[in-house]
Amino acid sequence: MIELRGVEKSFQNQRVLNDITLQIKTGSIYGLLGSNGAGKTTLLKIMAGILKQEEGSVQMKEAPVYENNEVKNKMVFIPDRLYFFSHYTIEQMAKFYQNIYSGWDQSRFEELKDIFGLDIKKKVSQFSKGMQRQVAFWLALSAMPDIMILDEPFDGLDPVVRKKVKNLLIRDVAERQMTIVISSHNLREVEDICDYVGILHNGDILLEKDLDDLKADIHKVQAAFRNHVPAKLKQELTLLHEEKRGSVRLWIVRGSEEVITEKVEAYSPVVFDLLPLTLEEIFIYEMGGVGYNVENILV
Amino acid sequence: MFDLDLRSRKPIYEQLVEKFKELIIKEILQADEKLPSVRTLAKQMTINPNTIQKAYRELETQGYIYSVKGKGSFVQVSDDAVNQEELMKIKEKLTADISEALYLGVTRKEIEQLIKKAEESIGGQKTND
């Protein structure tokens, strides 16, 4: 389990994280979402023990992370800008990882060679961006960590490789309860594999929830009424957003499917459609709620 | 085993629950048959094991499967509760469809004829068996 309590961080008087408290369960895949500049990378680096928070605590299995070799031995961080030693081949990088991570599994490394199909005698710097990312995953998976922290991990991977990498990650979660923290703007990518998401905005955690619960609690409603829209109904529903499309109303409503259906149907709508939201839509409407609007950008 | 629509708006766990229900109701998965383990299914389908776990738990509370500690999950012998729920769903759907048909001007007689036709097709199937 990863536990953050009251974490605060500033860079040169600029506050980046305010009082972040969150828990990530063992064996969970946690998606950290957020607007640009929200503090995602900083938060991940603090979790990985690369940066030190000014206030609060970061604990993994009840031990602090920062400068704790024992914890870090079981954790791999893949940053969004990869770093490999210049002139090192994949084989040499593997040797280096083997020296650092006590859990390194050489047979796993060999096995993954067939899956990734890259030449281990070649210098990492000679590979393309996407291939370098594959090398990073290859090394990380061979180190058999308990925790993987991934910053924009799927950037630059083609769809085939992405699928392969996701499957490998899921395998480790299923087989040995590995915990994964993923940050991404690409919400489609996260939606497939995460079970828990947290949304970060301006250094605050806006919301943190089980992904399915999150989806079960917010719906898109399209409704039309014979005469005019009953004003009372609008009061009864927790509306987050309203749009008029001809005579059809589009509402984003908080609440469960059953409750919303019952309330709307009481006013006998002529048209009534209820859809779950995609994670992307949830993100947009939640952000809209704190004044980070799409409309503000698309003037 | 089966495919899920990852592009669909429906949460993956709901899709899983529905798929399994369908397989159980259509008796493709038979009573006391073992369901694939959470791990196997997760690896096969690249789905978060926690999501599958949740779907199995839901199926268990709804009475479609039972689990034996250390052995896995198995299909529950279908009982009335399972059928009742399906019946209710079908009746709801029928009511909605019939009201739409009536609204569009289909007569009662025509609907009755449709029922007759459906009955005959089921009867026909039975004799073919």
Coordinates of C-alpha atoms in Angstrom, one line a residue:
Chain A
M1 CA 0.0 0.0 0.0
I2 CA 1.1 3.5 -0.8
E3 CA 0.0 6.2 1.6
L4 CA 0.4 9.9 1.2
R5 CA -0.5 12.2 4.0
G6 CA -0.6 16.0 3.8
V7 CA 2.1 16.2 1.2
E8 CA 3.1 19.7 0.2
K9 CA 5.7 20.8 -2.3
S10 CA 6.9 24.1 -3.7
F11 CA 9.5 25.1 -6.2
Q12 CA 11.0 28.6 -5.6
N13 CA 8.0 29.9 -3.7
Q14 CA 5.6 28.5 -6.2
R15 CA 3.3 26.1 -4.6
V16 CA 2.9 22.9 -6.7
L17 CA 1.2 20.5 -4.4
N18 CA -1.2 21.5 -1.5
D19 CA -1.9 19.0 1.2
I20 CA -2.2 15.8 -0.9
T21 CA -3.7 12.8 1.0
L22 CA -4.3 9.6 -0.8
Q23 CA -4.0 5.8 -0.5
I24 CA -3.2 3.3 -3.2
K25 CA -4.0 -0.3 -2.4
T26 CA -1.7 -3.2 -3.1
G27 CA -2.5 -4.8 -6.4
S28 CA -4.4 -1.8 -7.7
I29 CA -3.9 0.1 -10.9
Y30 CA -4.3 3.7 -10.0
G31 CA -4.7 6.3 -12.7
L32 CA -3.5 9.8 -11.8
L33 CA -5.2 12.3 -14.1
G34 CA -5.0 16.0 -14.2
S35 CA -4.9 19.2 -16.2
N36 CA -1.5 20.3 -17.7
G37 CA 0.7 21.7 -14.9
A38 CA -1.5 20.2 -12.2
G39 CA 1.5 18.6 -10.5
K40 CA 1.2 15.0 -11.7
T41 CA 4.9 14.5 -12.4
T42 CA 5.9 16.2 -9.2
L43 CA 3.6 13.9 -7.2
L44 CA 4.9 10.8 -9.0
K45 CA 8.5 11.9 -8.3
I46 CA 7.7 12.3 -4.7
M47 CA 6.1 8.9 -4.6
A48 CA 9.2 7.4 -6.2
G49 CA 11.4 9.1 -3.7
I50 CA 13.2 11.3 -6.2
L51 CA 11.9 14.5 -4.8
K52 CA 11.4 15.3 -1.1
Q53 CA 8.2 16.8 0.1
E54 CA 8.3 19.8 2.4
E55 CA 5.4 18.7 4.5
G56 CA 3.6 15.4 5.1
S57 CA 4.6 11.8 4.7
V58 CA 4.9 9.3 1.9
Q59 CA 4.9 5.7 3.0
M60 CA 5.1 2.4 1.2
K61 CA 4.3 -0.6 3.4
E62 CA 4.5 1.7 6.4
A63 CA 8.1 2.8 5.6
P64 CA 9.1 6.2 4.3
V65 CA 10.3 6.2 0.7
Y66 CA 12.8 9.0 0.4
E67 CA 16.4 7.7 0.5
N68 CA 15.1 4.3 1.6
N69 CA 17.0 1.7 -0.4
E70 CA 15.0 -1.2 0.8
V71 CA 11.7 0.3 -0.5
K72 CA 13.2 1.6 -3.7
N73 CA 14.7 -1.8 -4.4
K74 CA 11.1 -3.0 -5.0
M75 CA 10.0 0.0 -7.0
V76 CA 10.6 1.1 -10.5
F77 CA 9.8 4.6 -11.9
I78 CA 9.6 5.2 -15.6
P79 CA 9.7 8.9 -16.2
D80 CA 8.1 10.6 -19.2
R81 CA 11.6 11.6 -20.4
L82 CA 13.6 8.4 -20.4
Y83 CA 17.2 8.3 -19.4
F84 CA 19.8 5.8 -20.4
F85 CA 23.5 6.0 -20.1
S86 CA 25.0 7.1 -23.4
H87 CA 26.8 4.4 -25.4
Y88 CA 25.2 1.6 -23.2
T89 CA 23.7 -1.3 -25.0
I90 CA 20.5 -3.0 -23.8
E91 CA 22.7 -5.8 -22.4
Q92 CA 24.8 -3.4 -20.5
M93 CA 21.8 -1.5 -19.1
A94 CA 20.4 -4.9 -18.0
K95 CA 23.7 -5.6 -16.1
F96 CA 23.3 -2.3 -14.4
Y97 CA 19.8 -3.0 -13.4
Q98 CA 20.8 -6.4 -12.2
N99 CA 23.3 -4.8 -9.9
I100 CA 20.8 -2.4 -8.4
Y101 CA 17.6 -4.5 -8.1
S102 CA 18.0 -7.6 -6.0
G103 CA 14.8 -9.0 -7.4
W104 CA 16.2 -9.0 -11.0
D105 CA 15.0 -12.1 -12.9
Q106 CA 17.4 -12.9 -15.7
S107 CA 15.2 -15.7 -17.1
R108 CA 12.3 -13.1 -17.3
F109 CA 14.7 -10.8 -19.2
E110 CA 15.5 -13.5 -21.7
E111 CA 11.9 -14.4 -22.0
L112 CA 10.9 -10.9 -22.7
K113 CA 13.5 -10.7 -25.4
D114 CA 11.3 -12.7 -27.7
I115 CA 8.3 -10.5 -26.9
F116 CA 10.0 -7.2 -27.6
G117 CA 12.3 -8.6 -30.3
L118 CA 15.1 -5.9 -29.9
D119 CA 18.8 -6.6 -30.5
I120 CA 20.4 -6.5 -27.0
K121 CA 23.8 -5.8 -28.5
K122 CA 22.6 -2.5 -29.9
K123 CA 23.1 0.9 -28.1
V124 CA 19.9 2.1 -26.5
S125 CA 20.4 5.6 -28.0
Q126 CA 20.3 4.2 -31.5
F127 CA 16.7 3.0 -31.0
S128 CA 13.7 5.1 -31.9
K129 CA 11.7 6.9 -29.2
G130 CA 9.0 4.2 -29.0
M131 CA 11.7 1.4 -29.0
Q132 CA 13.5 3.1 -26.1
R133 CA 10.3 3.1 -24.2
Q134 CA 10.0 -0.6 -24.8
V135 CA 13.5 -1.1 -23.4
A136 CA 12.4 0.9 -20.3
F137 CA 9.5 -1.5 -19.8
W138 CA 11.6 -4.5 -20.5
L139 CA 14.1 -3.5 -17.9
A140 CA 11.4 -2.5 -15.4
L141 CA 9.5 -5.8 -15.7
S142 CA 12.7 -7.9 -15.4
A143 CA 13.4 -6.1 -12.1
M144 CA 10.2 -7.7 -10.7
P145 CA 9.2 -4.7 -8.7
D146 CA 6.2 -4.6 -6.3
I147 CA 5.4 -1.1 -7.4
M148 CA 5.6 0.5 -10.8
I149 CA 5.3 4.3 -11.2
L150 CA 4.7 5.3 -14.8
D151 CA 4.6 8.8 -16.0
E152 CA 2.8 9.0 -19.4
P153 CA 3.9 5.5 -20.1
F154 CA 2.2 4.9 -23.5
D155 CA 3.4 7.9 -25.3
G156 CA 5.1 7.0 -28.5
L157 CA 4.1 3.3 -28.5
D158 CA 2.3 1.9 -31.5
P159 CA -1.1 0.2 -30.9
V160 CA 0.4 -3.3 -31.1
V161 CA 3.2 -2.6 -28.6
R162 CA 0.8 -0.8 -26.3
K163 CA -1.5 -3.8 -26.2
K164 CA 1.5 -6.0 -25.5
V165 CA 2.8 -3.8 -22.7
K166 CA -0.6 -3.5 -21.1
N167 CA -1.0 -7.3 -21.1
L168 CA 2.5 -7.7 -19.5
L169 CA 1.6 -5.2 -16.8
I170 CA -1.8 -6.9 -16.1
R171 CA 0.0 -10.2 -15.9
D172 CA 2.2 -9.0 -13.1
V173 CA -0.8 -7.4 -11.3
A174 CA -2.7 -10.7 -11.6
E175 CA 0.2 -13.0 -10.8
R176 CA 2.0 -11.2 -8.0
Q177 CA -0.2 -8.3 -6.9
M178 CA 2.0 -5.6 -8.4
T179 CA 0.8 -2.1 -7.8
I180 CA 0.8 0.4 -10.6
V181 CA 0.4 4.2 -10.6
I182 CA -0.1 5.7 -14.0
S183 CA -0.4 9.3 -15.0
S184 CA -1.8 10.1 -18.4
H185 CA -3.7 12.7 -20.3
N186 CA -4.8 10.0 -22.7
L187 CA -7.9 9.0 -20.7
R188 CA -8.9 6.2 -23.1
E189 CA -5.6 4.5 -22.3
V190 CA -6.2 4.7 -18.6
E191 CA -9.9 3.8 -18.7
D192 CA -9.1 0.3 -20.0
I193 CA -6.9 -0.8 -17.2
C194 CA -7.3 1.3 -14.1
D195 CA -9.6 0.4 -11.3
Y196 CA -9.1 3.6 -9.3
V197 CA -8.6 7.2 -10.5
G198 CA -7.6 10.4 -8.9
I199 CA -7.9 13.8 -10.5
L200 CA -5.4 16.4 -9.7
H201 CA -5.9 20.1 -10.5
N202 CA -3.7 23.0 -9.4
G203 CA -2.0 20.9 -6.8
D204 CA -5.2 19.6 -5.2
I205 CA -6.8 16.2 -5.4
L206 CA -10.2 17.1 -6.8
L207 CA -11.7 13.7 -6.6
E208 CA -10.5 10.2 -5.9
K209 CA -12.7 7.2 -6.5
D210 CA -13.2 3.6 -7.8
L211 CA -13.6 4.0 -11.5
D212 CA -16.8 2.0 -11.7
D213 CA -18.4 3.9 -8.8
L214 CA -17.4 7.1 -10.5
K215 CA -19.1 6.0 -13.7
A216 CA -22.2 4.7 -11.8
D217 CA -22.7 8.1 -10.2
I218 CA -22.8 10.4 -13.2
H219 CA -24.9 10.1 -16.3
K220 CA -25.8 11.8 -19.5
V221 CA -29.5 12.3 -20.1
Q222 CA -31.2 13.3 -23.3
A223 CA -34.8 14.2 -22.8
A224 CA -37.6 16.0 -24.5
F225 CA -41.0 16.9 -23.1
R226 CA -44.4 17.5 -24.8
N227 CA -44.8 21.0 -23.7
H228 CA -42.1 22.7 -21.8
V229 CA -39.4 21.3 -19.6
P230 CA -40.8 20.9 -16.1
A231 CA -38.9 23.3 -13.9
K232 CA -39.5 21.2 -10.9
L233 CA -37.7 18.3 -12.4
K234 CA -34.6 20.4 -12.9
Q235 CA -34.7 21.2 -9.2
E236 CA -35.0 17.6 -8.3
L237 CA -32.0 16.5 -10.4
T238 CA -28.4 17.4 -9.5
L239 CA -27.5 19.1 -12.8
L240 CA -23.9 19.6 -13.6
H241 CA -24.4 20.8 -17.1
E242 CA -27.2 21.7 -19.5
E243 CA -27.4 22.1 -23.2
K244 CA -30.3 22.8 -25.6
R245 CA -30.3 20.9 -28.9
G246 CA -33.6 21.9 -30.5
S247 CA -36.3 20.7 -28.3
V248 CA -34.1 18.0 -26.8
R249 CA -32.3 18.8 -23.6
L250 CA -28.9 17.3 -22.8
W251 CA -28.2 17.1 -19.1
I252 CA -25.2 15.8 -17.2
V253 CA -26.7 14.6 -14.0
R254 CA -25.2 13.2 -10.8
G255 CA -26.9 10.2 -9.4
S256 CA -27.5 6.5 -10.1
E257 CA -29.3 5.2 -13.2
E258 CA -32.4 4.0 -11.2
V259 CA -32.9 7.2 -9.3
I260 CA -32.5 9.5 -12.4
T261 CA -34.8 7.2 -14.5
E262 CA -37.5 7.3 -11.9
K263 CA -37.4 11.0 -11.5
V264 CA -37.4 11.8 -15.2
E265 CA -40.1 9.3 -16.1
A266 CA -42.4 10.7 -13.5
Y267 CA -42.8 13.7 -15.9
S268 CA -43.5 11.4 -18.8
P269 CA -40.9 12.6 -21.3
V270 CA -41.4 12.0 -25.0
V271 CA -37.8 11.2 -25.5
F272 CA -35.6 9.8 -22.7
D273 CA -32.2 8.4 -23.1
L274 CA -29.7 7.7 -20.3
L275 CA -26.0 7.0 -21.0
P276 CA -23.0 6.4 -18.8
L277 CA -20.2 8.9 -19.3
T278 CA -16.8 8.1 -20.6
L279 CA -13.9 8.9 -18.4
E280 CA -13.0 11.7 -20.7
E281 CA -16.4 13.3 -20.3
I282 CA -16.3 12.9 -16.5
F283 CA -12.9 14.6 -16.5
I284 CA -14.2 17.5 -18.7
Y285 CA -17.3 18.1 -16.5
E286 CA -15.5 17.7 -13.2
M287 CA -12.9 20.2 -14.4
G288 CA -15.7 22.5 -15.7
G289 CA -17.0 22.4 -12.1
V290 CA -13.8 24.1 -10.9
G291 CA -13.7 26.6 -13.7
Y292 CA -11.4 24.8 -16.0
N293 CA -13.8 24.9 -18.9
V294 CA -13.6 23.7 -22.5
E295 CA -15.5 26.8 -23.5
N296 CA -12.9 29.0 -22.1
I297 CA -10.4 27.5 -24.4
L298 CA -12.5 27.1 -27.5
V299 CA -13.7 30.7 -27.8
Chain B
M1 CA -13.6 -16.7 -24.4
F2 CA -15.6 -13.7 -25.5
D3 CA -14.9 -10.1 -26.5
L4 CA -15.7 -7.0 -24.6
D5 CA -16.3 -3.7 -26.3
L6 CA -13.7 -1.4 -24.8
R7 CA -15.0 1.5 -26.8
S8 CA -18.4 1.1 -25.2
R9 CA -19.6 3.6 -22.5
K10 CA -20.7 0.7 -20.3
P11 CA -18.2 0.1 -17.5
I12 CA -16.1 -3.0 -18.2
Y13 CA -17.4 -4.7 -15.1
E14 CA -21.0 -4.3 -16.1
Q15 CA -20.2 -5.8 -19.5
L16 CA -18.5 -8.7 -17.8
V17 CA -21.5 -9.4 -15.6
E18 CA -23.9 -9.2 -18.6
K19 CA -21.8 -11.5 -20.7
F20 CA -21.5 -14.1 -18.0
K21 CA -25.2 -13.9 -17.3
E22 CA -25.9 -14.4 -21.0
L23 CA -23.6 -17.4 -21.2
I24 CA -25.2 -18.9 -18.1
I25 CA -28.8 -18.3 -19.2
K26 CA -28.1 -19.8 -22.6
E27 CA -26.5 -22.7 -20.8
I28 CA -23.2 -22.3 -22.7
L29 CA -21.8 -22.4 -19.3
Q30 CA -23.5 -25.2 -17.5
A31 CA -24.4 -25.8 -13.9
D32 CA -21.4 -26.5 -11.7
E33 CA -19.0 -25.7 -14.5
K34 CA -15.9 -23.8 -13.4
L35 CA -15.5 -20.3 -14.5
P36 CA -12.0 -19.2 -15.6
S37 CA -9.9 -17.9 -12.7
V38 CA -9.6 -14.2 -12.2
R39 CA -5.9 -14.4 -13.1
T40 CA -6.4 -16.4 -16.3
L41 CA -9.2 -14.1 -17.5
A42 CA -7.2 -11.0 -16.6
K43 CA -4.2 -12.2 -18.6
Q44 CA -6.3 -13.5 -21.5
M45 CA -8.3 -10.4 -22.0
T46 CA -6.0 -7.7 -20.6
I47 CA -8.5 -6.6 -18.0
N48 CA -7.7 -5.4 -14.6
P49 CA -8.0 -8.4 -12.2
N50 CA -9.8 -6.2 -9.6
T51 CA -12.5 -5.5 -12.2
I52 CA -13.0 -9.2 -12.8
Q53 CA -13.1 -9.9 -9.1
K54 CA -15.8 -7.3 -8.7
A55 CA -17.8 -8.8 -11.6
Y56 CA -17.6 -12.2 -10.0
R57 CA -18.7 -10.8 -6.7
E58 CA -21.7 -9.2 -8.3
L59 CA -22.6 -12.4 -10.1
E60 CA -22.4 -14.2 -6.8
T61 CA -24.7 -11.8 -5.0
Q62 CA -27.1 -12.1 -7.9
G63 CA -27.1 -15.9 -7.5
Y64 CA -25.6 -16.8 -10.9
I65 CA -22.4 -18.3 -9.5
Y66 CA -21.0 -19.7 -6.3
S67 CA -17.4 -19.8 -5.1
V68 CA -15.6 -22.5 -3.3
K69 CA -12.6 -21.3 -1.2
G70 CA -9.4 -22.3 -2.9
K71 CA -11.1 -23.8 -5.9
G72 CA -12.7 -21.0 -7.8
S73 CA -16.1 -19.9 -9.0
F74 CA -18.8 -22.2 -10.4
V75 CA -22.1 -21.8 -12.2
Q76 CA -25.1 -22.0 -9.9
V77 CA -27.8 -24.4 -10.8
S78 CA -30.3 -22.1 -12.4
D79 CA -33.2 -21.5 -10.1
D80 CA -36.3 -19.4 -10.4
A81 CA -34.7 -16.3 -9.2
V82 CA -32.5 -16.2 -12.2
N83 CA -35.4 -16.8 -14.6
Q84 CA -37.6 -14.3 -12.8
E85 CA -35.2 -11.5 -13.5
E86 CA -35.0 -12.4 -17.1
L87 CA -38.7 -12.6 -17.4
M88 CA -39.2 -9.2 -15.9
K89 CA -36.6 -7.7 -18.3
I90 CA -38.3 -9.3 -21.3
K91 CA -41.7 -8.1 -20.2
E92 CA -40.5 -4.6 -19.7
K93 CA -38.9 -4.6 -23.2
L94 CA -42.1 -6.0 -24.7
T95 CA -44.3 -3.4 -23.1
A96 CA -42.0 -0.7 -24.4
D97 CA -42.0 -2.2 -27.9
I98 CA -45.8 -2.8 -28.0
S99 CA -46.5 0.8 -26.9
E100 CA -44.3 2.1 -29.6
A101 CA -46.0 -0.2 -32.2
L102 CA -49.4 1.0 -31.0
Y103 CA -48.3 4.6 -31.2
L104 CA -47.1 4.0 -34.8
G105 CA -50.5 2.7 -35.7
V106 CA -50.0 -1.1 -35.6
T107 CA -53.4 -2.6 -34.7
R108 CA -54.1 -5.0 -31.9
K109 CA -55.0 -7.6 -34.4
E110 CA -51.7 -7.3 -36.2
I111 CA -49.9 -7.8 -32.9
E112 CA -51.9 -10.8 -32.2
Q113 CA -51.0 -12.2 -35.6
L114 CA -47.3 -11.6 -34.8
I115 CA -47.7 -13.5 -31.5
K116 CA -49.3 -16.4 -33.5
K117 CA -46.4 -16.3 -35.9
A118 CA -43.8 -16.4 -33.2
E119 CA -45.6 -19.3 -31.5
E120 CA -45.6 -21.2 -34.7
S121 CA -41.9 -20.6 -35.3
I122 CA -41.1 -22.0 -31.8
G123 CA -43.4 -25.0 -32.4
G124 CA -41.7 -25.6 -35.8
Q125 CA -38.3 -25.5 -34.2
K126 CA -39.4 -28.1 -31.7
T127 CA -40.5 -30.6 -34.3
N128 CA -37.3 -30.0 -36.2
D129 CA -35.2 -31.1 -33.3

